[in-house]
mmCIF file of C-alpha atoms and ligand atoms in Angstrom:
data_model
loop_
_atom_site.group_PDB
_atom_site.id
_atom_site.type_symbol
_atom_site.label_atom_id
_atom_site.label_comp_id
_atom_site.label_asym_id
_atom_site.label_seq_id
_atom_site.Cartn_x
_atom_site.Cartn_y
_atom_site.Cartn_z
ATOM 1 C CA MET A 141 -0.162 -0.124 -0.013
ATOM 2 C CA THR A 142 1.394 3.399 -1.180
ATOM 3 C CA VAL A 143 0.681 6.718 0.270
ATOM 4 C CA ASN A 144 0.666 10.252 -1.635
ATOM 5 C CA ILE A 145 0.590 13.224 0.199
ATOM 6 C CA ILE A 146 0.613 16.973 -0.878
ATOM 7 C CA LEU A 147 1.169 19.682 1.881
ATOM 8 C CA LEU A 148 -0.839 22.846 0.064
ATOM 9 C CA GLY A 149 -0.166 26.376 1.932
ATOM 10 C CA PRO A 150 1.607 29.272 1.283
ATOM 11 C CA PRO A 151 5.079 30.233 1.898
ATOM 12 C CA GLY A 152 6.095 29.731 5.520
ATOM 13 C CA ALA A 153 3.158 27.650 6.083
ATOM 14 C CA GLY A 154 5.573 25.106 7.631
ATOM 15 C CA LYS A 155 5.347 22.482 5.099
ATOM 16 C CA GLY A 156 8.944 21.708 4.853
ATOM 17 C CA THR A 157 8.780 21.640 8.660
ATOM 18 C CA GLN A 158 6.198 18.826 8.857
ATOM 19 C CA ALA A 159 7.113 17.307 5.422
ATOM 20 C CA ARG A 160 10.428 16.650 7.588
ATOM 21 C CA ARG A 161 8.563 15.163 10.152
ATOM 22 C CA MET A 162 5.942 13.007 8.558
ATOM 23 C CA VAL A 163 9.119 11.148 6.686
ATOM 24 C CA GLU A 164 10.663 10.005 9.848
ATOM 25 C CA GLY A 165 10.055 6.900 10.176
ATOM 26 C CA ARG A 166 7.652 5.949 8.151
ATOM 27 C CA GLY A 167 9.848 5.748 4.754
ATOM 28 C CA LEU A 168 8.551 7.928 2.850
ATOM 29 C CA VAL A 169 9.918 10.349 0.439
ATOM 30 C CA GLN A 170 9.397 14.048 0.687
ATOM 31 C CA LEU A 171 10.020 15.742 -2.954
ATOM 32 C CA SER A 172 10.413 19.524 -2.565
ATOM 33 C CA THR A 173 10.438 21.256 -5.801
ATOM 34 C CA GLY A 174 11.963 24.192 -4.327
ATOM 35 C CA ASP A 175 15.006 22.239 -2.380
ATOM 36 C CA MET A 176 15.355 20.646 -5.977
ATOM 37 C CA LEU A 177 15.463 23.839 -7.446
ATOM 38 C CA ARG A 178 18.382 25.370 -4.966
ATOM 39 C CA GLU A 179 20.324 22.381 -5.473
ATOM 40 C CA ALA A 180 19.742 22.796 -9.232
ATOM 41 C CA GLN A 181 21.265 26.407 -8.566
ATOM 42 C CA ALA A 182 24.283 25.295 -5.956
ATOM 43 C CA SER A 183 25.468 22.523 -8.491
ATOM 44 C CA GLY A 184 25.373 24.900 -11.174
ATOM 45 C CA THR A 185 23.670 23.379 -13.902
ATOM 46 C CA GLU A 186 22.334 25.230 -17.024
ATOM 47 C CA MET A 187 18.716 24.853 -15.600
ATOM 48 C CA GLY A 188 20.216 26.504 -12.185
ATOM 49 C CA LYS A 189 21.400 29.326 -13.821
ATOM 50 C CA LEU A 190 18.034 29.753 -15.757
ATOM 51 C CA VAL A 191 15.902 29.986 -12.733
ATOM 52 C CA ALA A 192 18.256 31.790 -10.841
ATOM 53 C CA GLN A 193 16.564 35.015 -11.061
ATOM 54 C CA VAL A 194 13.137 33.856 -11.411
ATOM 55 C CA MET A 195 13.042 32.427 -7.803
ATOM 56 C CA LYS A 196 15.079 35.568 -6.427
ATOM 57 C CA ASP A 197 12.025 37.412 -7.403
ATOM 58 C CA GLY A 198 9.762 35.130 -6.247
ATOM 59 C CA LYS A 199 7.771 34.320 -9.440
ATOM 60 C CA LEU A 200 7.130 30.440 -9.996
ATOM 61 C CA VAL A 201 9.482 28.681 -12.417
ATOM 62 C CA THR A 202 7.726 27.385 -15.774
ATOM 63 C CA ASP A 203 5.239 23.973 -15.215
ATOM 64 C CA GLU A 204 7.344 22.551 -17.811
ATOM 65 C CA ILE A 205 10.436 22.581 -15.731
ATOM 66 C CA VAL A 206 9.099 21.465 -12.062
ATOM 67 C CA ILE A 207 7.063 18.986 -13.698
ATOM 68 C CA GLY A 208 10.431 17.401 -15.304
ATOM 69 C CA LEU A 209 11.772 17.166 -11.741
ATOM 70 C CA ILE A 210 9.205 15.340 -10.428
ATOM 71 C CA ARG A 211 8.445 13.129 -13.292
ATOM 72 C CA GLU A 212 12.533 12.076 -13.063
ATOM 73 C CA LYS A 213 12.059 11.357 -9.090
ATOM 74 C CA LEU A 214 9.036 9.279 -9.077
ATOM 75 C CA GLU A 215 10.728 7.096 -12.251
ATOM 76 C CA ASN A 216 13.518 6.920 -10.339
ATOM 77 C CA THR A 217 12.728 6.524 -6.598
ATOM 78 C CA ASP A 218 11.416 3.252 -4.904
ATOM 79 C CA ALA A 219 9.376 4.337 -1.825
ATOM 80 C CA PRO A 220 6.254 3.630 -0.020
ATOM 81 C CA GLY A 221 5.227 6.790 -0.739
ATOM 82 C CA PHE A 222 5.597 10.743 -1.537
ATOM 83 C CA ILE A 223 5.016 13.866 0.402
ATOM 84 C CA PHE A 224 4.812 16.506 -1.992
ATOM 85 C CA ASP A 225 5.989 19.857 -0.563
ATOM 86 C CA GLY A 226 5.576 23.059 -2.679
ATOM 87 C CA PHE A 227 4.653 20.877 -6.078
ATOM 88 C CA PRO A 228 1.766 21.337 -7.158
ATOM 89 C CA ARG A 229 1.266 25.124 -7.427
ATOM 90 C CA THR A 230 -0.998 25.200 -10.191
ATOM 91 C CA LEU A 231 -3.890 23.354 -12.150
ATOM 92 C CA ALA A 232 -1.418 22.208 -15.051
ATOM 93 C CA GLN A 233 0.807 20.954 -12.210
ATOM 94 C CA ALA A 234 -1.777 19.086 -10.376
ATOM 95 C CA ASP A 235 -2.907 17.625 -13.591
ATOM 96 C CA ALA A 236 0.275 16.745 -14.513
ATOM 97 C CA LEU A 237 0.784 14.739 -11.314
ATOM 98 C CA GLY A 238 -2.387 12.762 -11.444
ATOM 99 C CA SER A 239 -1.356 11.570 -14.631
ATOM 100 C CA LEU A 240 2.077 10.604 -13.409
ATOM 101 C CA LEU A 241 0.976 8.867 -10.437
ATOM 102 C CA ASP A 242 -1.899 7.058 -12.418
ATOM 103 C CA GLY A 243 0.540 5.597 -14.969
ATOM 104 C CA MET A 244 2.682 4.197 -11.497
ATOM 105 C CA GLY A 245 -0.771 2.770 -10.752
ATOM 106 C CA GLN A 246 -0.887 5.066 -7.955
ATOM 107 C CA LYS A 247 -2.996 8.578 -6.839
ATOM 108 C CA VAL A 248 -2.918 11.250 -4.443
ATOM 109 C CA ASP A 249 -4.474 10.083 -1.582
ATOM 110 C CA GLY A 250 -4.795 13.053 0.570
ATOM 111 C CA VAL A 251 -4.021 16.680 0.239
ATOM 112 C CA ILE A 252 -3.441 18.892 3.089
ATOM 113 C CA GLU A 253 -4.239 22.071 3.205
ATOM 114 C CA MET A 254 -2.043 24.283 6.058
ATOM 115 C CA GLN A 255 -4.036 27.252 6.797
ATOM 116 C CA VAL A 256 -1.954 30.314 8.406
ATOM 117 C CA ASP A 257 -2.688 33.939 8.622
ATOM 118 C CA ASP A 258 -0.768 35.969 6.151
ATOM 119 C CA ALA A 259 0.513 38.207 8.875
ATOM 120 C CA ALA A 260 2.071 35.397 10.602
ATOM 121 C CA LEU A 261 3.705 34.238 7.434
ATOM 122 C CA VAL A 262 5.981 37.599 7.339
ATOM 123 C CA GLU A 263 7.058 36.742 10.740
ATOM 124 C CA ARG A 264 7.892 33.072 9.824
ATOM 125 C CA ILE A 265 9.491 34.101 6.380
ATOM 126 C CA SER A 266 11.683 37.045 7.863
ATOM 127 C CA GLY A 267 13.461 34.571 10.656
ATOM 128 C CA ARG A 268 13.658 31.519 9.023
ATOM 129 C CA TYR A 269 17.386 29.786 8.120
ATOM 130 C CA THR A 270 17.802 26.015 7.461
ATOM 131 C CA CYS A 271 21.154 23.990 7.708
ATOM 132 C CA GLY A 272 22.673 23.720 4.372
ATOM 133 C CA ASN A 273 24.270 19.914 5.566
ATOM 134 C CA CYS A 274 20.831 18.347 6.710
ATOM 135 C CA GLY A 275 18.032 20.781 5.996
ATOM 136 C CA GLU A 276 16.848 21.131 8.938
ATOM 137 C CA VAL A 277 14.717 24.400 9.386
ATOM 138 C CA TYR A 278 14.792 27.200 12.358
ATOM 139 C CA HIS A 279 13.270 30.312 13.436
ATOM 140 C CA ASP A 280 14.964 33.187 14.722
ATOM 141 C CA THR A 281 12.524 33.236 17.850
ATOM 142 C CA THR A 282 10.369 30.205 17.854
ATOM 143 C CA LYS A 283 13.131 27.490 17.170
ATOM 144 C CA PRO A 284 16.508 28.842 17.243
ATOM 145 C CA THR A 285 19.327 26.180 17.406
ATOM 146 C CA LYS A 286 20.320 25.089 21.026
ATOM 147 C CA VAL A 287 23.725 26.563 20.694
ATOM 148 C CA GLU A 288 24.096 29.731 18.094
ATOM 149 C CA GLY A 289 25.261 29.230 14.709
ATOM 150 C CA VAL A 290 25.161 25.202 15.369
ATOM 151 C CA CYS A 291 22.939 23.098 13.856
ATOM 152 C CA ASP A 292 21.347 20.625 16.709
ATOM 153 C CA VAL A 293 20.750 17.308 14.367
ATOM 154 C CA CYS A 294 24.202 17.384 12.301
ATOM 155 C CA GLY A 295 26.274 20.127 13.711
ATOM 156 C CA SER A 296 27.061 21.715 10.870
ATOM 157 C CA THR A 297 27.965 25.289 11.347
ATOM 158 C CA ASP A 298 26.302 26.079 7.571
ATOM 159 C CA LEU A 299 23.248 27.744 8.426
ATOM 160 C CA ARG A 300 21.993 29.609 5.576
ATOM 161 C CA ARG A 301 19.119 32.356 5.062
ATOM 162 C CA ARG A 302 17.377 32.188 1.944
ATOM 163 C CA PRO A 303 17.657 34.923 -0.893
ATOM 164 C CA ASP A 304 14.193 35.074 -1.148
ATOM 165 C CA ASP A 305 13.126 35.327 2.101
ATOM 166 C CA ASN A 306 12.982 39.141 2.392
ATOM 167 C CA ALA A 307 10.106 41.654 2.137
ATOM 168 C CA ASP A 308 9.791 42.080 -1.462
ATOM 169 C CA SER A 309 10.298 38.867 -2.605
ATOM 170 C CA LEU A 310 7.683 37.304 -0.163
ATOM 171 C CA LYS A 311 5.115 39.909 -1.618
ATOM 172 C CA THR A 312 5.608 38.564 -4.845
ATOM 173 C CA ARG A 313 5.513 34.615 -3.519
ATOM 174 C CA LEU A 314 2.219 35.642 -1.535
ATOM 175 C CA LEU A 315 0.941 37.629 -4.781
ATOM 176 C CA GLU A 316 1.480 34.418 -6.787
ATOM 177 C CA TYR A 317 0.466 32.118 -4.155
ATOM 178 C CA TYR A 318 -3.045 33.879 -4.154
ATOM 179 C CA LYS A 319 -3.073 33.685 -8.073
ATOM 180 C CA LYS A 320 -2.051 30.363 -9.230
ATOM 181 C CA THR A 321 -1.900 28.206 -6.523
ATOM 182 C CA SER A 322 -4.742 28.602 -3.944
ATOM 183 C CA PRO A 323 -7.099 27.657 -7.009
ATOM 184 C CA LEU A 324 -5.610 24.348 -6.171
ATOM 185 C CA ILE A 325 -7.789 24.201 -2.863
ATOM 186 C CA GLY A 326 -11.073 24.146 -4.562
ATOM 187 C CA TYR A 327 -9.867 21.640 -7.316
ATOM 188 C CA TYR A 328 -8.962 19.092 -4.355
ATOM 189 C CA TYR A 329 -12.126 20.005 -2.362
ATOM 190 C CA ALA A 330 -14.295 19.050 -5.406
ATOM 191 C CA LYS A 331 -12.139 16.058 -5.911
ATOM 192 C CA GLY A 332 -12.856 15.075 -1.980
ATOM 193 C CA ASP A 333 -8.942 15.007 -1.372
ATOM 194 C CA LEU A 334 -8.856 18.103 0.752
ATOM 195 C CA HIS A 335 -8.114 18.077 4.549
ATOM 196 C CA PRO A 336 -7.563 21.606 6.260
ATOM 197 C CA VAL A 337 -5.326 21.915 9.371
ATOM 198 C CA ASP A 338 -4.373 24.513 11.646
ATOM 199 C CA GLY A 339 -1.352 25.527 10.618
ATOM 200 C CA MET A 340 -1.461 28.566 13.558
ATOM 201 C CA ALA A 341 -0.791 25.846 15.860
ATOM 202 C CA GLU A 342 2.480 24.656 17.964
ATOM 203 C CA VAL A 343 4.467 22.484 15.286
ATOM 204 C CA ASP A 344 3.812 19.570 17.735
ATOM 205 C CA ASP A 345 0.140 20.206 17.515
ATOM 206 C CA VAL A 346 0.061 20.471 13.488
ATOM 207 C CA GLU A 347 1.913 17.355 13.591
ATOM 208 C CA ALA A 348 -0.838 15.655 15.600
ATOM 209 C CA GLN A 349 -3.345 16.833 13.147
ATOM 210 C CA MET A 350 -1.626 15.518 10.522
ATOM 211 C CA GLU A 351 -1.002 12.493 12.243
ATOM 212 C CA THR A 352 -4.974 12.147 12.240
ATOM 213 C CA VAL A 353 -5.535 12.841 8.399
ATOM 214 C CA LEU A 354 -3.220 10.124 7.934
ATOM 215 C CA LYS A 355 -4.578 7.278 9.809
ATOM 216 C CA SER A 356 -8.225 8.701 8.166
ATOM 217 C CA LEU A 357 -6.743 8.003 4.839
HETATM 218 P P1 ADP B 289 7.133 26.597 4.041
HETATM 219 O O1 ADP B 289 8.080 25.097 4.011
HETATM 220 O O2 ADP B 289 6.063 26.161 4.112
HETATM 221 O O3 ADP B 289 7.642 27.632 3.651
HETATM 222 P P2 ADP B 289 8.382 25.983 6.897
HETATM 223 O O4 ADP B 289 8.624 24.736 7.181
HETATM 224 O O5 ADP B 289 9.965 26.251 5.887
HETATM 225 O O6 ADP B 289 7.635 26.757 5.778
HETATM 226 O O7 ADP B 289 8.357 27.488 7.824
HETATM 227 C C1 ADP B 289 8.623 28.752 7.748
HETATM 228 C C2 ADP B 289 9.407 29.036 8.880
HETATM 229 O O8 ADP B 289 8.516 28.995 9.994
HETATM 230 C C3 ADP B 289 10.521 28.507 9.666
HETATM 231 O O9 ADP B 289 11.342 29.458 10.493
HETATM 232 C C4 ADP B 289 9.945 27.468 10.755
HETATM 233 O O10 ADP B 289 10.744 27.372 11.876
HETATM 234 C C5 ADP B 289 8.597 28.243 11.149
HETATM 235 N N1 ADP B 289 7.457 27.377 12.021
HETATM 236 C C6 ADP B 289 7.039 26.498 11.170
HETATM 237 N N2 ADP B 289 5.695 25.864 11.267
HETATM 238 C C7 ADP B 289 5.678 26.942 12.501
HETATM 239 C C8 ADP B 289 4.537 26.799 13.555
HETATM 240 N N3 ADP B 289 3.719 25.449 13.356
HETATM 241 N N4 ADP B 289 4.978 27.823 14.497
HETATM 242 C C9 ADP B 289 5.900 28.374 14.811
HETATM 243 N N5 ADP B 289 6.501 28.670 13.659
HETATM 244 C C10 ADP B 289 6.753 27.759 12.498
HETATM 245 P P1 AMP B 290 10.024 27.323 -2.038
HETATM 246 O O1 AMP B 290 11.327 26.441 -1.490
HETATM 247 O O2 AMP B 290 8.763 26.154 -1.934
HETATM 248 O O3 AMP B 290 9.235 28.310 -0.811
HETATM 249 O O4 AMP B 290 10.122 27.849 -3.252
HETATM 250 C C1 AMP B 290 10.970 28.227 -3.616
HETATM 251 C C2 AMP B 290 11.010 28.777 -5.091
HETATM 252 O O5 AMP B 290 11.232 27.570 -5.964
HETATM 253 C C3 AMP B 290 9.535 29.526 -5.408
HETATM 254 O O6 AMP B 290 9.299 30.856 -5.314
HETATM 255 C C4 AMP B 290 9.642 29.667 -6.910
HETATM 256 O O7 AMP B 290 10.534 30.391 -7.583
HETATM 257 C C5 AMP B 290 10.655 27.801 -7.033
HETATM 258 N N1 AMP B 290 9.511 26.645 -7.001
HETATM 259 C C6 AMP B 290 9.246 25.704 -6.229
HETATM 260 N N2 AMP B 290 8.363 24.700 -6.501
HETATM 261 C C7 AMP B 290 7.891 25.517 -7.730
HETATM 262 C C8 AMP B 290 6.833 24.807 -8.041
HETATM 263 N N3 AMP B 290 5.958 23.884 -8.082
HETATM 264 N N4 AMP B 290 6.490 25.667 -9.756
HETATM 265 C C9 AMP B 290 7.043 26.510 -9.538
HETATM 266 N N5 AMP B 290 8.005 27.337 -8.768
HETATM 267 C C10 AMP B 290 8.360 26.704 -8.074
#
């Protein structure tokens, strides 16, 4: 039995934080198109160079590129299920994902909509930093590292802030979200796949809400 879950929500909703927790102990694989695009940039591929400015500005990368990334991962990864984090972000991406999974004899089993107030998103994004080595997600006030400058999980000192985590870019990212991604809420509601959770709650509480959804699938 496979289980494929989409985490849907605006930038800063907590998708990455929760995806990492859902993966632990379940063998599920987290597929974050944002992480894949940042990796492409870090390794200096042509595609990475092509998307760098688009990402910095907070606009969406083309459907063709992100669908290609997801297709490649799905074709080459053997897993009991996937947690899609930051994908799909457009209706075209949602349709493509449905077709790709269909071709594998699988489907989207549930879509978790993480509901967070816009004002909280600004707070979360402006305080976010991540470990460049293991990907653990931190926040200046709500989740700082125990020892300043050192990752709690892997001990790395490579803690990074994203170039697109600034006020200008966030404004564009939110506009992109409401214009192009939020229609997916209605799309998955109509399919009977939507499960809203209160993303304003504490991280552990949000995780517990997600557990409840997973058990219900
Ligand atoms: P997304 O992947 O949706 O963009 P992240 O998981 O990176 O969001 O979280 C954005 C920021 O908010 C991070 O700094 C993270 O530590 C913090 N955060 C995540 N979930 C919560 C929560 N439930 N309450 C408070 N802060 C949170
Ligand atoms: P994220 O890490 O999910 O916040 O994504 C960072 C940036 O990567 C976004 O602002 C977009 O520029 C790009 N991106 C990530 N996922 C997608 C996607 N599914 N479709 C289009 N652009 C994406």
